């Protein structure tokens, strides 16, 4: 993690990015820092400013432009705070913000302006709230990235959750297998693998090239530890807005035992408007996937609308192809 590139100049030199980029990028990075760890630098190697992998992490001048409909808290998450570090939007499951940090900074992140300082800290009140509410059967470890916690802290958190009888399932939402594959070490996976909560790992991969050899090995270790894996992706302009790319992503991840879960429409967070793909185009892309792939390799296209009892499914339509 310490080897991540956080300096725009260094990135410009490595990737031969033009001086015009650097002049625009630095003010954007002052708001939300550049952070790109070695595994993803490798995935983007040889690419320019428009490379689909690099584009996800590359600060740009257009982030500073105000765009109607794009705001700092598009999902109105602060309204769903049950206790410090505990968000609950949906019945039966609650999300623990266990870390404010991530191994990589994705420019389209819906939590890029999230006030982590108000949420992350002592987890005891959140654990008490979970224990006091028997309707919460599933806990989702999120952040930031929950695997930013070290093995000891994660182990203690698992102990605490396993001690609550009404908690039946645990989920980890993490980008770590792609960003810092080494983080999925055997001790951590063994601890997760023996949990009665049957941890489910939801990774976040948007482009097939992000599955480097090291990431593939990490996913194999995950599988060997008996942990199920799903993927959630975000549909992003210039990254994965082509049926070929999306189909290849599903195929590639299946080779590493990961099934597709959600394909999210972009949350309208300030600074990310350049990634937007209109809903009709998204529906056509997923219809195309449906026409080419077995059903289990087609993710569910969803949008998050604050206040609804679940993510909102968007019907893919029918491609009409024979
Ligand atoms: C997306 C989300 C979940 C998980 O929803 P599923 O449909 O179960 O994957 C849970 N809590 C919050 C706050 C979320 O944003
Ligand atoms: S890893 Fe997830 S939470 Fe972290 S910056 Fe990327 S999208 Fe946001």
Tab-separated table of C-alpha atoms and ligand atoms in Angstrom:
chain	number	residue	atom	x	y	z
A	1	UNK	CA	0.000	0.000	0.000
A	2	UNK	CA	2.889	2.300	0.727
A	3	UNK	CA	4.075	1.752	-2.855
A	4	UNK	CA	0.923	3.395	-4.255
A	5	UNK	CA	1.494	6.389	-6.510
A	6	UNK	CA	-0.096	9.478	-4.940
A	7	UNK	CA	1.779	12.202	-6.794
A	8	UNK	CA	0.377	13.408	-10.117
A	9	UNK	CA	3.848	14.321	-11.398
A	10	UNK	CA	5.109	10.822	-10.804
A	11	UNK	CA	2.103	9.403	-12.630
A	12	UNK	CA	2.622	11.818	-15.537
A	13	UNK	CA	6.218	10.619	-15.904
A	14	UNK	CA	5.317	6.932	-15.659
A	15	UNK	CA	2.535	7.099	-18.205
A	16	UNK	CA	3.899	9.893	-20.375
A	17	UNK	CA	0.811	12.026	-19.698
A	18	UNK	CA	0.790	15.481	-21.302
A	19	UNK	CA	1.591	18.680	-19.323
A	20	UNK	CA	-1.971	19.860	-19.962
A	21	UNK	CA	-3.227	16.904	-17.954
A	22	UNK	CA	-0.951	17.675	-15.038
A	23	UNK	CA	-2.077	21.302	-14.838
A	24	UNK	CA	-5.727	20.194	-14.654
A	25	UNK	CA	-5.164	17.174	-12.455
A	26	UNK	CA	-3.385	18.809	-9.558
A	27	UNK	CA	-6.326	20.972	-8.392
A	28	UNK	CA	-8.661	17.971	-8.744
A	29	UNK	CA	-6.269	15.782	-6.753
A	30	UNK	CA	-6.104	18.447	-4.055
A	31	UNK	CA	-9.816	17.765	-3.421
A	32	UNK	CA	-9.691	13.959	-3.648
A	33	UNK	CA	-6.198	12.559	-3.789
A	34	UNK	CA	-4.651	10.405	-6.453
A	35	UNK	CA	-4.002	6.893	-5.154
A	36	UNK	CA	-3.002	4.056	-7.422
A	37	UNK	CA	-1.316	0.933	-6.035
A	38	UNK	CA	1.186	-1.236	-7.954
A	39	UNK	CA	-1.203	-3.994	-9.073
A	40	UNK	CA	-3.502	-1.470	-10.768
A	41	UNK	CA	-0.539	0.494	-12.173
A	42	UNK	CA	0.425	-2.783	-13.790
A	43	UNK	CA	-3.120	-3.315	-15.082
A	44	UNK	CA	-3.006	0.140	-16.689
A	45	UNK	CA	0.591	-0.187	-17.955
A	46	UNK	CA	1.200	1.228	-21.389
A	47	UNK	CA	-2.095	3.111	-21.423
A	48	UNK	CA	-2.577	6.821	-21.988
A	49	UNK	CA	-5.040	9.242	-20.406
A	50	UNK	CA	-7.920	7.502	-22.182
A	51	UNK	CA	-6.940	3.996	-21.152
A	52	UNK	CA	-10.101	2.367	-19.729
A	53	UNK	CA	-8.330	1.124	-16.603
A	54	UNK	CA	-6.369	4.292	-15.905
A	55	UNK	CA	-9.354	6.563	-16.583
A	56	UNK	CA	-11.060	5.308	-13.412
A	57	UNK	CA	-8.257	6.664	-11.230
A	58	UNK	CA	-7.052	9.689	-13.132
A	59	UNK	CA	-7.871	13.112	-11.630
A	60	UNK	CA	-9.212	15.523	-14.246
A	61	UNK	CA	-10.056	19.190	-14.489
A	62	UNK	CA	-13.670	18.409	-15.348
A	63	UNK	CA	-14.199	17.050	-11.805
A	64	UNK	CA	-14.234	20.633	-10.568
A	65	UNK	CA	-17.061	21.671	-12.867
A	66	UNK	CA	-20.484	21.919	-11.210
A	67	UNK	CA	-23.047	19.804	-13.065
A	68	UNK	CA	-26.781	20.009	-12.368
A	69	UNK	CA	-28.043	16.929	-10.537
A	70	UNK	CA	-24.583	15.924	-9.233
A	71	UNK	CA	-24.036	16.530	-5.523
A	72	UNK	CA	-21.753	15.708	-2.601
A	73	UNK	CA	-24.162	13.211	-0.985
A	74	UNK	CA	-26.272	11.859	-3.868
A	75	UNK	CA	-27.568	8.919	-1.827
A	76	UNK	CA	-28.370	11.071	1.234
A	77	UNK	CA	-26.486	8.544	3.305
A	78	UNK	CA	-26.244	10.683	6.415
A	79	UNK	CA	-30.013	10.180	6.808
A	80	UNK	CA	-29.545	6.427	7.254
A	81	UNK	CA	-27.191	6.531	10.213
A	82	UNK	CA	-28.393	4.178	12.976
A	83	UNK	CA	-25.337	4.651	15.183
A	84	UNK	CA	-21.843	5.976	14.581
A	85	UNK	CA	-20.358	3.876	11.741
A	86	UNK	CA	-23.658	2.027	11.149
A	87	UNK	CA	-25.810	2.733	8.096
A	88	UNK	CA	-29.065	0.928	7.497
A	89	UNK	CA	-31.101	1.493	4.374
A	90	UNK	CA	-32.597	-1.911	3.831
A	91	UNK	CA	-34.453	-4.312	6.104
A	92	UNK	CA	-32.433	-7.236	7.442
A	93	UNK	CA	-29.006	-5.915	6.610
A	94	UNK	CA	-26.867	-3.113	7.922
A	95	UNK	CA	-23.599	-1.658	6.767
A	96	UNK	CA	-20.648	-1.009	9.059
A	97	UNK	CA	-18.261	1.718	7.923
A	98	UNK	CA	-15.145	0.213	9.452
A	99	UNK	CA	-12.523	2.307	7.689
A	100	UNK	CA	-12.407	5.667	5.950
A	101	UNK	CA	-9.482	4.652	3.796
A	102	UNK	CA	-9.157	2.778	0.518
A	103	UNK	CA	-6.186	1.181	-1.223
A	104	UNK	CA	-7.139	3.021	-4.416
A	105	UNK	CA	-9.102	6.186	-5.163
A	106	UNK	CA	-11.779	5.747	-7.816
A	107	UNK	CA	-12.769	9.100	-9.250
A	108	UNK	CA	-16.460	8.131	-9.570
A	109	UNK	CA	-16.727	6.988	-5.946
A	110	UNK	CA	-20.105	7.892	-4.422
A	111	UNK	CA	-18.401	8.267	-1.054
A	112	UNK	CA	-15.683	10.586	-2.321
A	113	UNK	CA	-17.095	13.420	-0.220
A	114	UNK	CA	-18.310	11.180	2.624
A	115	UNK	CA	-17.671	12.703	6.057
A	116	UNK	CA	-15.760	9.682	7.343
A	117	UNK	CA	-14.570	11.546	10.409
A	118	UNK	CA	-18.205	11.575	11.632
A	119	UNK	CA	-18.650	7.884	10.987
A	120	UNK	CA	-15.454	5.969	11.586
A	121	UNK	CA	-14.099	5.387	15.050
A	122	UNK	CA	-15.298	3.368	18.000
A	123	UNK	CA	-17.400	0.476	16.699
A	124	UNK	CA	-18.891	-0.436	20.076
A	125	UNK	CA	-22.093	1.629	19.774
A	126	UNK	CA	-22.705	0.102	16.341
A	127	UNK	CA	-22.158	-3.419	17.667
A	128	UNK	CA	-24.563	-2.679	20.536
A	129	UNK	CA	-27.177	-1.424	18.079
A	130	UNK	CA	-26.795	-4.586	15.983
A	131	UNK	CA	-27.085	-6.800	19.061
A	132	UNK	CA	-30.183	-4.917	20.207
A	133	UNK	CA	-32.005	-5.344	16.891
A	134	UNK	CA	-32.721	-8.973	16.085
A	135	UNK	CA	-34.015	-8.060	12.617
A	136	UNK	CA	-30.440	-7.366	11.456
A	137	UNK	CA	-29.359	-10.779	10.200
A	138	UNK	CA	-26.631	-9.615	7.884
A	139	UNK	CA	-23.766	-7.235	8.469
A	140	UNK	CA	-21.850	-5.717	5.579
A	141	UNK	CA	-18.312	-4.568	6.268
A	142	UNK	CA	-17.648	-1.547	4.114
A	143	UNK	CA	-15.877	1.773	4.205
A	144	UNK	CA	-13.666	2.821	2.593
A	145	UNK	CA	-12.313	-0.669	2.352
A	146	UNK	CA	-12.795	-2.989	5.323
A	147	UNK	CA	-9.558	-4.815	4.507
A	148	UNK	CA	-7.669	-1.630	5.417
A	149	UNK	CA	-8.020	-2.916	9.005
A	150	UNK	CA	-5.214	-5.211	10.031
A	151	UNK	CA	-5.790	-8.902	10.726
A	152	UNK	CA	-5.972	-8.423	14.492
A	153	UNK	CA	-8.647	-5.746	14.344
A	154	UNK	CA	-10.637	-7.665	11.774
A	155	UNK	CA	-10.347	-10.800	13.870
A	156	UNK	CA	-11.680	-8.991	16.932
A	157	UNK	CA	-14.522	-7.513	14.899
A	158	UNK	CA	-15.419	-10.978	13.621
A	159	UNK	CA	-15.339	-12.348	17.178
A	160	UNK	CA	-17.736	-9.598	18.253
A	161	UNK	CA	-20.154	-10.182	15.370
A	162	UNK	CA	-20.081	-13.960	15.790
A	163	UNK	CA	-21.026	-13.471	19.428
A	164	UNK	CA	-24.343	-11.860	18.404
A	165	UNK	CA	-26.772	-14.781	17.858
A	166	UNK	CA	-29.152	-12.845	15.612
A	167	UNK	CA	-26.375	-12.108	13.088
A	168	UNK	CA	-26.411	-14.954	10.563
A	169	UNK	CA	-24.382	-13.636	7.638
A	170	UNK	CA	-21.411	-11.419	6.940
A	171	UNK	CA	-20.439	-9.650	3.766
A	172	UNK	CA	-17.252	-7.846	2.831
A	173	UNK	CA	-17.356	-5.185	0.149
A	174	UNK	CA	-13.780	-4.765	-1.002
A	175	UNK	CA	-11.631	-3.710	-3.903
A	176	UNK	CA	-8.554	-5.158	-2.220
A	177	UNK	CA	-8.240	-8.378	-4.313
A	178	UNK	CA	-7.528	-6.194	-7.354
A	179	UNK	CA	-5.844	-3.225	-5.703
A	180	UNK	CA	-3.524	-4.978	-3.242
A	181	UNK	CA	-3.913	-8.730	-3.869
A	182	UNK	CA	-1.263	-9.548	-1.239
A	183	UNK	CA	-3.687	-8.317	1.430
A	184	UNK	CA	-5.667	-11.549	1.021
A	185	UNK	CA	-3.153	-13.505	3.043
A	186	UNK	CA	-3.655	-17.035	4.244
A	187	UNK	CA	-4.136	-16.156	7.920
A	188	UNK	CA	-6.910	-13.685	7.122
A	189	UNK	CA	-8.618	-16.072	4.726
A	190	UNK	CA	-8.387	-18.945	7.193
A	191	UNK	CA	-10.028	-16.784	9.883
A	192	UNK	CA	-12.827	-15.778	7.521
A	193	UNK	CA	-13.201	-19.324	6.228
A	194	UNK	CA	-13.952	-20.769	9.639
A	195	UNK	CA	-16.554	-18.162	10.541
A	196	UNK	CA	-20.071	-19.407	11.173
A	197	UNK	CA	-21.214	-16.249	9.333
A	198	UNK	CA	-20.157	-17.756	5.961
A	199	UNK	CA	-18.517	-14.558	4.755
A	200	UNK	CA	-19.415	-13.531	1.254
A	201	UNK	CA	-16.892	-11.334	-0.531
A	202	UNK	CA	-18.248	-8.804	-2.993
A	203	UNK	CA	-15.363	-7.499	-5.044
A	204	UNK	CA	-15.519	-4.440	-7.268
A	205	UNK	CA	-14.029	-4.942	-10.719
A	206	UNK	CA	-15.004	-2.807	-13.713
A	207	UNK	CA	-12.671	-3.955	-16.442
A	208	UNK	CA	-11.297	-7.401	-17.347
A	209	UNK	CA	-7.727	-6.077	-17.456
A	210	UNK	CA	-7.910	-5.337	-13.739
A	211	UNK	CA	-7.686	-9.077	-13.115
A	212	UNK	CA	-3.884	-9.252	-13.149
A	213	UNK	CA	-2.027	-12.494	-12.427
A	214	UNK	CA	-1.638	-11.409	-8.792
A	215	UNK	CA	-5.347	-10.599	-8.514
A	216	UNK	CA	-6.249	-13.956	-10.066
A	217	UNK	CA	-4.065	-15.705	-7.479
A	218	UNK	CA	-5.791	-13.780	-4.680
A	219	UNK	CA	-9.208	-14.836	-5.995
A	220	UNK	CA	-8.002	-18.435	-6.116
A	221	UNK	CA	-6.919	-18.207	-2.448
A	222	UNK	CA	-10.342	-16.784	-1.620
A	223	UNK	CA	-12.000	-19.746	-3.261
A	224	UNK	CA	-9.683	-22.243	-1.594
A	225	UNK	CA	-10.592	-20.761	1.769
A	226	UNK	CA	-14.223	-21.654	1.020
A	227	UNK	CA	-15.399	-18.076	0.581
A	228	UNK	CA	-17.957	-17.251	-2.066
A	229	UNK	CA	-17.257	-14.309	-4.305
A	230	UNK	CA	-19.466	-11.947	-6.292
A	231	UNK	CA	-18.637	-8.854	-8.308
A	232	UNK	CA	-20.254	-5.470	-8.406
A	233	UNK	CA	-19.278	-3.119	-11.200
A	234	UNK	CA	-20.230	0.431	-12.042
A	235	UNK	CA	-21.103	1.248	-15.631
A	236	UNK	CA	-18.651	3.990	-16.612
A	237	UNK	CA	-18.254	6.025	-19.784
A	238	UNK	CA	-14.906	5.289	-21.415
A	239	UNK	CA	-14.201	2.355	-19.086
A	240	UNK	CA	-16.670	-0.469	-19.628
A	241	UNK	CA	-19.475	1.041	-21.755
A	242	UNK	CA	-19.193	-1.609	-24.474
A	243	UNK	CA	-20.881	-5.023	-24.636
A	244	UNK	CA	-17.575	-6.712	-25.553
A	245	UNK	CA	-15.891	-5.355	-22.418
A	246	UNK	CA	-18.782	-6.250	-20.119
A	247	UNK	CA	-19.042	-9.783	-21.539
A	248	UNK	CA	-15.299	-10.269	-21.215
A	249	UNK	CA	-15.462	-9.053	-17.610
A	250	UNK	CA	-18.074	-11.702	-16.746
A	251	UNK	CA	-16.143	-14.450	-18.541
A	252	UNK	CA	-12.846	-13.509	-17.003
A	253	UNK	CA	-14.215	-13.307	-13.464
A	254	UNK	CA	-15.993	-16.637	-13.857
A	255	UNK	CA	-12.603	-18.208	-14.620
A	256	UNK	CA	-11.620	-17.029	-11.148
A	257	UNK	CA	-14.859	-18.251	-9.577
A	258	UNK	CA	-16.507	-14.863	-9.214
A	259	UNK	CA	-20.105	-14.441	-10.407
A	260	UNK	CA	-21.592	-11.092	-11.429
A	261	UNK	CA	-23.929	-9.485	-8.909
A	262	UNK	CA	-24.769	-5.860	-9.696
A	263	UNK	CA	-24.018	-3.510	-12.547
A	264	UNK	CA	-24.678	-0.112	-10.986
A	265	UNK	CA	-25.670	2.994	-12.839
A	266	UNK	CA	-23.420	5.832	-11.749
A	267	UNK	CA	-24.469	7.611	-8.576
A	268	UNK	CA	-24.616	11.325	-9.377
A	269	UNK	CA	-21.765	12.402	-7.139
A	270	UNK	CA	-20.119	15.774	-7.760
A	271	UNK	CA	-16.942	15.352	-9.803
A	272	UNK	CA	-18.024	12.205	-11.647
A	273	UNK	CA	-20.341	13.506	-14.374
A	274	UNK	CA	-17.843	12.609	-17.109
A	275	UNK	CA	-18.478	8.927	-16.333
A	276	UNK	CA	-22.231	8.992	-16.849
A	277	UNK	CA	-23.890	6.499	-19.205
A	278	UNK	CA	-27.599	7.182	-19.873
A	279	UNK	CA	-30.106	4.619	-18.665
A	280	UNK	CA	-31.351	3.657	-22.143
A	281	UNK	CA	-27.806	2.904	-23.263
A	282	UNK	CA	-27.236	0.823	-20.130
A	283	UNK	CA	-30.408	-1.169	-20.829
A	284	UNK	CA	-29.261	-1.863	-24.382
A	285	UNK	CA	-25.820	-2.990	-23.172
A	286	UNK	CA	-27.285	-5.447	-20.688
A	287	UNK	CA	-29.743	-6.725	-23.292
A	288	UNK	CA	-26.731	-7.393	-25.495
A	289	UNK	CA	-25.022	-9.274	-22.659
A	290	UNK	CA	-28.185	-11.315	-22.209
A	291	UNK	CA	-28.161	-12.217	-25.883
A	292	UNK	CA	-24.555	-13.405	-25.698
A	293	UNK	CA	-24.056	-14.984	-22.286
A	294	UNK	CA	-25.681	-17.578	-20.042
A	295	UNK	CA	-28.050	-15.971	-17.566
A	296	UNK	CA	-25.744	-16.460	-14.590
A	297	UNK	CA	-23.063	-14.296	-16.224
A	298	UNK	CA	-25.410	-11.331	-16.646
A	299	UNK	CA	-25.339	-8.862	-13.720
A	300	UNK	CA	-28.465	-7.163	-12.427
A	301	UNK	CA	-28.628	-3.603	-13.677
A	302	UNK	CA	-29.583	-1.350	-10.767
A	303	UNK	CA	-29.779	2.237	-9.689
A	304	UNK	CA	-29.826	3.487	-6.146
A	305	UNK	CA	-32.700	5.818	-5.363
A	306	UNK	CA	-32.547	7.185	-1.807
A	307	UNK	CA	-35.470	6.113	0.358
A	308	UNK	CA	-36.353	2.927	-1.523
A	309	UNK	CA	-36.330	-0.418	0.304
A	310	UNK	CA	-33.749	-1.915	-2.053
A	311	UNK	CA	-31.622	-0.992	-5.018
A	312	UNK	CA	-33.939	-0.307	-7.950
A	313	UNK	CA	-33.730	-2.879	-10.756
A	314	UNK	CA	-33.664	-1.486	-14.286
A	315	UNK	CA	-35.075	-3.915	-16.825
A	316	UNK	CA	-32.514	-4.589	-19.547
A	317	UNK	CA	-35.008	-4.695	-22.371
A	318	UNK	CA	-34.741	-7.219	-25.146
A	319	UNK	CA	-32.068	-7.071	-27.792
A	320	UNK	CA	-34.338	-8.557	-30.456
A	321	UNK	CA	-31.453	-10.551	-31.908
A	322	UNK	CA	-31.927	-14.104	-33.135
B	1	LIG	C1	-26.265	-1.449	-1.384
B	1	LIG	C2	-26.386	-1.432	0.075
B	1	LIG	C3	-26.629	-2.624	0.780
B	1	LIG	C4	-26.709	-3.965	0.112
B	1	LIG	O1	-27.797	-4.167	-0.678
B	1	LIG	P1	-27.999	-5.614	-1.349
B	1	LIG	O2	-29.046	-5.397	-2.340
B	1	LIG	O3	-28.330	-6.548	-0.260
B	1	LIG	O4	-26.661	-5.962	-1.958
B	1	LIG	C5	-26.803	-2.557	2.136
B	1	LIG	N1	-26.709	-1.404	2.807
B	1	LIG	C6	-26.463	-0.240	2.171
B	1	LIG	C7	-26.386	0.999	2.983
B	1	LIG	C8	-26.267	-0.220	0.782
B	1	LIG	O5	-25.994	0.941	0.170
B	2	LIG	S1	-12.548	1.417	-3.479
B	2	LIG	FE1	-14.775	1.740	-3.341
B	2	LIG	S2	-15.050	3.115	-1.569
B	2	LIG	FE2	-12.864	3.213	-2.188
B	2	LIG	S3	-12.673	4.949	-3.616
B	2	LIG	FE3	-13.041	3.108	-4.860
B	2	LIG	S4	-15.288	3.022	-5.125
B	2	LIG	FE4	-14.848	4.407	-3.401
